[in-house]
Amino acid sequence: MEKYDVIVIGSGPAGNSAAYSLKELGKKVAIVESDLWGGTCPNRGCDPKKMLLSGVEAKKRIETMVGKGFEQTPEIIWEELMAFKQSYTDAVPENTKKGLAAARIDSFYGQASFIDANHITVDQETLAADQFLIATGQRPAVLPIDGQDLLQSSTDFLELEHLPEKIAFIGAGYIAFELAMIANAAGSEVHIIHHNERPLKEFDQELVTALVNHMKSAGIQFHFNVDTKAVERLEQYRIIGEAFELSADMVIGATGRIPNIEELNLEDAGVAYDKKGIKVDEQLRTTQRNIFACGDVLAKTQSKLTPVAGFEASYVAKVLNGETAAIDYPLIPTIVFGDQRLARIGLSERELAAHPAKYHAQTIDLSSWYTYRRINDQGAKIKFVYDEADTIVAITCLSQVADEVINYLLIVLTKQMTHEEVEKYIFAYPSPASDLSYFV
């Protein structure tokens, strides 16, 4: 039986990062993976999705310039765009394995299952460790309705060899929005079905409405306040709700994600969890003192995003090496990617809604600002929320370059920079950064 200082369960961005850090600290480390080496993000999540979105961005960028130097919008050839995506994703598992081997981190393929707090089995082999790190991530949830086995997921969408003529998405979170924009730009008829009238509830409602209107203008059809009851398969798939029916060639369930914990046998290890994930303390320690967890598998209030998982992995590696300070999360930006990107930082929408008297807001139309005028970004807006002392506490931006803008403002807010401090910098012009002094 092989014995390790630390065994990491899960080879996604969190687990991989932690394994490398622990190895550099002189630990004897092993890593276990039950699915694709490299995890969800690079194989079937944010990375391949953004490879496909690059085609959307290119097409939409030209579309905004038709009549301004261009005659027509180019068409996306789905098969070629998918091949571009695969040129990246196909190599991820093997490259991940090679990297681990080069770092002399032992790797085991199979489902890890705890025997007790110091032992696991992997493919009938028993491994021991002084400490464990669980980083098994999440997977798409399946809506519990009649015909749920007919639903497909984001994973299926990202592997489509040919794009269906008509696609319906059940759910209206960021995954549904992003995949809907990809499918629409590539030529599908796209429908989004949601059980209430408030999509993207973690984002500012005013700018969400603006994004929805932008997507409607592109031809995406929204069906709000529809409680989906069943999916049937006839010549097409038929989605059935109360006083609602819709046929489509493909139905994607995009109603959230759930933690990968069922097969870990956490009870025998003394690790507590609930339907949201594994419970940890302020040091990412589970209810079993030698077992830690990080990334999307956690039951936490922070956003379940790849950069957050990487931040937690870096932190927990230090804790496993003896550091005792509690984790201190910085401001975390969240972004819905598309030809128009929606980005936010700051206090949560839930916190703002709970104390409306404490906050006031200002929305600025950026479409006439030169940074946006030169790229014909007619829908560009930014919204600032202030507290009673007129300090910025939240920012939401909708534009073609919202991801860049929010990252610059992330630094400004984190450093609590004043207008005078921002003006000490000379930024390249024209650029999103050159507008910062007008925001602060």
Short mmCIF file of N, CA and C in Angstrom, two decimals, residues 9 113-120 131-136 260-261 264-274 277-281 284-294 297-299:
data_model
loop_
_atom_site.label_atom_id
_atom_site.label_comp_id
_atom_site.label_asym_id
_atom_site.label_seq_id
_atom_site.Cartn_x
_atom_site.Cartn_y
_atom_site.Cartn_z
N ILE A 9 -7.79 14.70 -4.68
CA ILE A 9 -8.84 14.00 -5.42
C ILE A 9 -9.48 15.00 -6.38
N SER A 113 -12.71 6.52 -3.24
CA SER A 113 -13.73 6.27 -2.23
C SER A 113 -13.05 6.11 -0.89
N PHE A 114 -13.48 6.89 0.11
CA PHE A 114 -12.85 6.83 1.43
C PHE A 114 -13.21 5.54 2.16
N ILE A 115 -12.19 4.95 2.75
CA ILE A 115 -12.38 3.83 3.68
C ILE A 115 -12.50 4.39 5.09
N ASP A 116 -11.62 5.33 5.39
CA ASP A 116 -11.64 6.08 6.65
C ASP A 116 -10.91 7.39 6.38
N ALA A 117 -10.57 8.12 7.41
CA ALA A 117 -9.99 9.45 7.24
C ALA A 117 -8.57 9.43 6.68
N ASN A 118 -7.95 8.28 6.61
CA ASN A 118 -6.57 8.20 6.11
C ASN A 118 -6.38 7.25 4.94
N HIS A 119 -7.47 6.64 4.47
CA HIS A 119 -7.32 5.66 3.39
C HIS A 119 -8.45 5.81 2.37
N ILE A 120 -8.08 5.62 1.09
CA ILE A 120 -9.06 5.57 0.02
C ILE A 120 -8.79 4.36 -0.85
N GLN A 131 -2.88 13.58 4.78
CA GLN A 131 -3.87 14.63 4.49
C GLN A 131 -4.47 14.40 3.11
N PHE A 132 -5.70 14.89 2.95
CA PHE A 132 -6.38 14.80 1.66
C PHE A 132 -6.92 16.18 1.28
N LEU A 133 -6.99 16.41 -0.03
CA LEU A 133 -7.65 17.59 -0.57
C LEU A 133 -8.67 17.13 -1.60
N ILE A 134 -9.94 17.45 -1.35
CA ILE A 134 -11.01 17.08 -2.27
C ILE A 134 -11.29 18.27 -3.19
N ALA A 135 -11.14 18.05 -4.50
CA ALA A 135 -11.37 19.11 -5.49
C ALA A 135 -12.07 18.49 -6.70
N THR A 136 -13.22 17.88 -6.45
CA THR A 136 -13.90 17.10 -7.49
C THR A 136 -14.90 17.89 -8.31
N ASN A 260 -19.85 17.00 -7.17
CA ASN A 260 -19.47 15.59 -7.38
C ASN A 260 -19.00 14.98 -6.07
N ILE A 261 -19.94 14.46 -5.29
CA ILE A 261 -19.60 13.94 -3.97
C ILE A 261 -20.16 12.55 -3.69
N LEU A 264 -17.79 9.44 -3.19
CA LEU A 264 -16.60 9.59 -2.35
C LEU A 264 -16.70 8.85 -1.02
N ASN A 265 -17.90 8.43 -0.65
CA ASN A 265 -18.10 7.75 0.63
C ASN A 265 -17.63 8.63 1.79
N LEU A 266 -18.08 9.88 1.77
CA LEU A 266 -17.62 10.88 2.74
C LEU A 266 -18.02 10.53 4.18
N GLU A 267 -19.12 9.82 4.35
CA GLU A 267 -19.56 9.47 5.70
C GLU A 267 -18.50 8.68 6.45
N ASP A 268 -17.86 7.74 5.76
CA ASP A 268 -16.85 6.92 6.43
C ASP A 268 -15.58 7.69 6.76
N ALA A 269 -15.43 8.85 6.12
CA ALA A 269 -14.28 9.70 6.42
C ALA A 269 -14.61 10.77 7.45
N GLY A 270 -15.89 10.85 7.84
CA GLY A 270 -16.30 11.86 8.81
C GLY A 270 -16.39 13.26 8.23
N VAL A 271 -16.70 13.36 6.92
CA VAL A 271 -16.78 14.65 6.23
C VAL A 271 -18.25 15.02 6.02
N ALA A 272 -18.65 16.17 6.54
CA ALA A 272 -20.04 16.62 6.43
C ALA A 272 -20.26 17.35 5.11
N TYR A 273 -21.47 17.21 4.57
CA TYR A 273 -21.82 17.86 3.31
C TYR A 273 -23.33 18.02 3.25
N ASP A 274 -23.78 18.82 2.30
CA ASP A 274 -25.21 18.92 2.01
C ASP A 274 -25.36 19.00 0.50
N GLY A 277 -22.80 21.08 -1.37
CA GLY A 277 -21.40 20.67 -1.43
C GLY A 277 -20.83 20.36 -0.07
N ILE A 278 -19.50 20.27 -0.02
CA ILE A 278 -18.79 19.91 1.21
C ILE A 278 -18.67 21.13 2.12
N LYS A 279 -18.93 20.92 3.40
CA LYS A 279 -18.85 22.01 4.37
C LYS A 279 -17.42 22.16 4.87
N VAL A 280 -16.94 23.40 4.88
CA VAL A 280 -15.57 23.67 5.34
C VAL A 280 -15.58 24.87 6.28
N ASP A 281 -14.47 25.01 7.03
CA ASP A 281 -14.33 26.17 7.91
C ASP A 281 -13.54 27.26 7.19
N LEU A 284 -10.73 26.15 4.97
CA LEU A 284 -11.12 25.16 3.97
C LEU A 284 -10.91 23.73 4.48
N ARG A 285 -10.97 23.58 5.80
CA ARG A 285 -10.88 22.27 6.45
C ARG A 285 -12.29 21.71 6.62
N THR A 286 -12.47 20.45 6.30
CA THR A 286 -13.77 19.81 6.48
C THR A 286 -13.97 19.46 7.95
N THR A 287 -15.04 18.75 8.23
CA THR A 287 -15.31 18.31 9.60
C THR A 287 -14.35 17.22 10.05
N GLN A 288 -13.52 16.72 9.14
CA GLN A 288 -12.43 15.82 9.50
C GLN A 288 -11.12 16.62 9.37
N ARG A 289 -10.36 16.75 10.44
CA ARG A 289 -9.29 17.73 10.51
C ARG A 289 -8.18 17.54 9.47
N ASN A 290 -7.96 16.36 8.99
CA ASN A 290 -6.89 16.15 8.02
C ASN A 290 -7.38 16.15 6.56
N ILE A 291 -8.66 16.44 6.38
CA ILE A 291 -9.24 16.45 5.03
C ILE A 291 -9.73 17.86 4.71
N PHE A 292 -9.27 18.39 3.57
CA PHE A 292 -9.62 19.73 3.12
C PHE A 292 -10.38 19.64 1.80
N ALA A 293 -10.99 20.73 1.41
CA ALA A 293 -11.70 20.77 0.13
C ALA A 293 -11.60 22.18 -0.45
N CYS A 294 -11.62 22.27 -1.77
CA CYS A 294 -11.59 23.58 -2.42
C CYS A 294 -12.24 23.49 -3.79
N VAL A 297 -16.67 22.17 -5.54
CA VAL A 297 -17.31 21.15 -4.72
C VAL A 297 -17.73 21.69 -3.35
N LEU A 298 -17.29 22.90 -3.00
CA LEU A 298 -17.59 23.47 -1.69
C LEU A 298 -19.03 23.96 -1.61
N ALA A 299 -19.60 23.89 -0.41
CA ALA A 299 -20.84 24.59 -0.09
C ALA A 299 -20.43 25.97 0.41
#
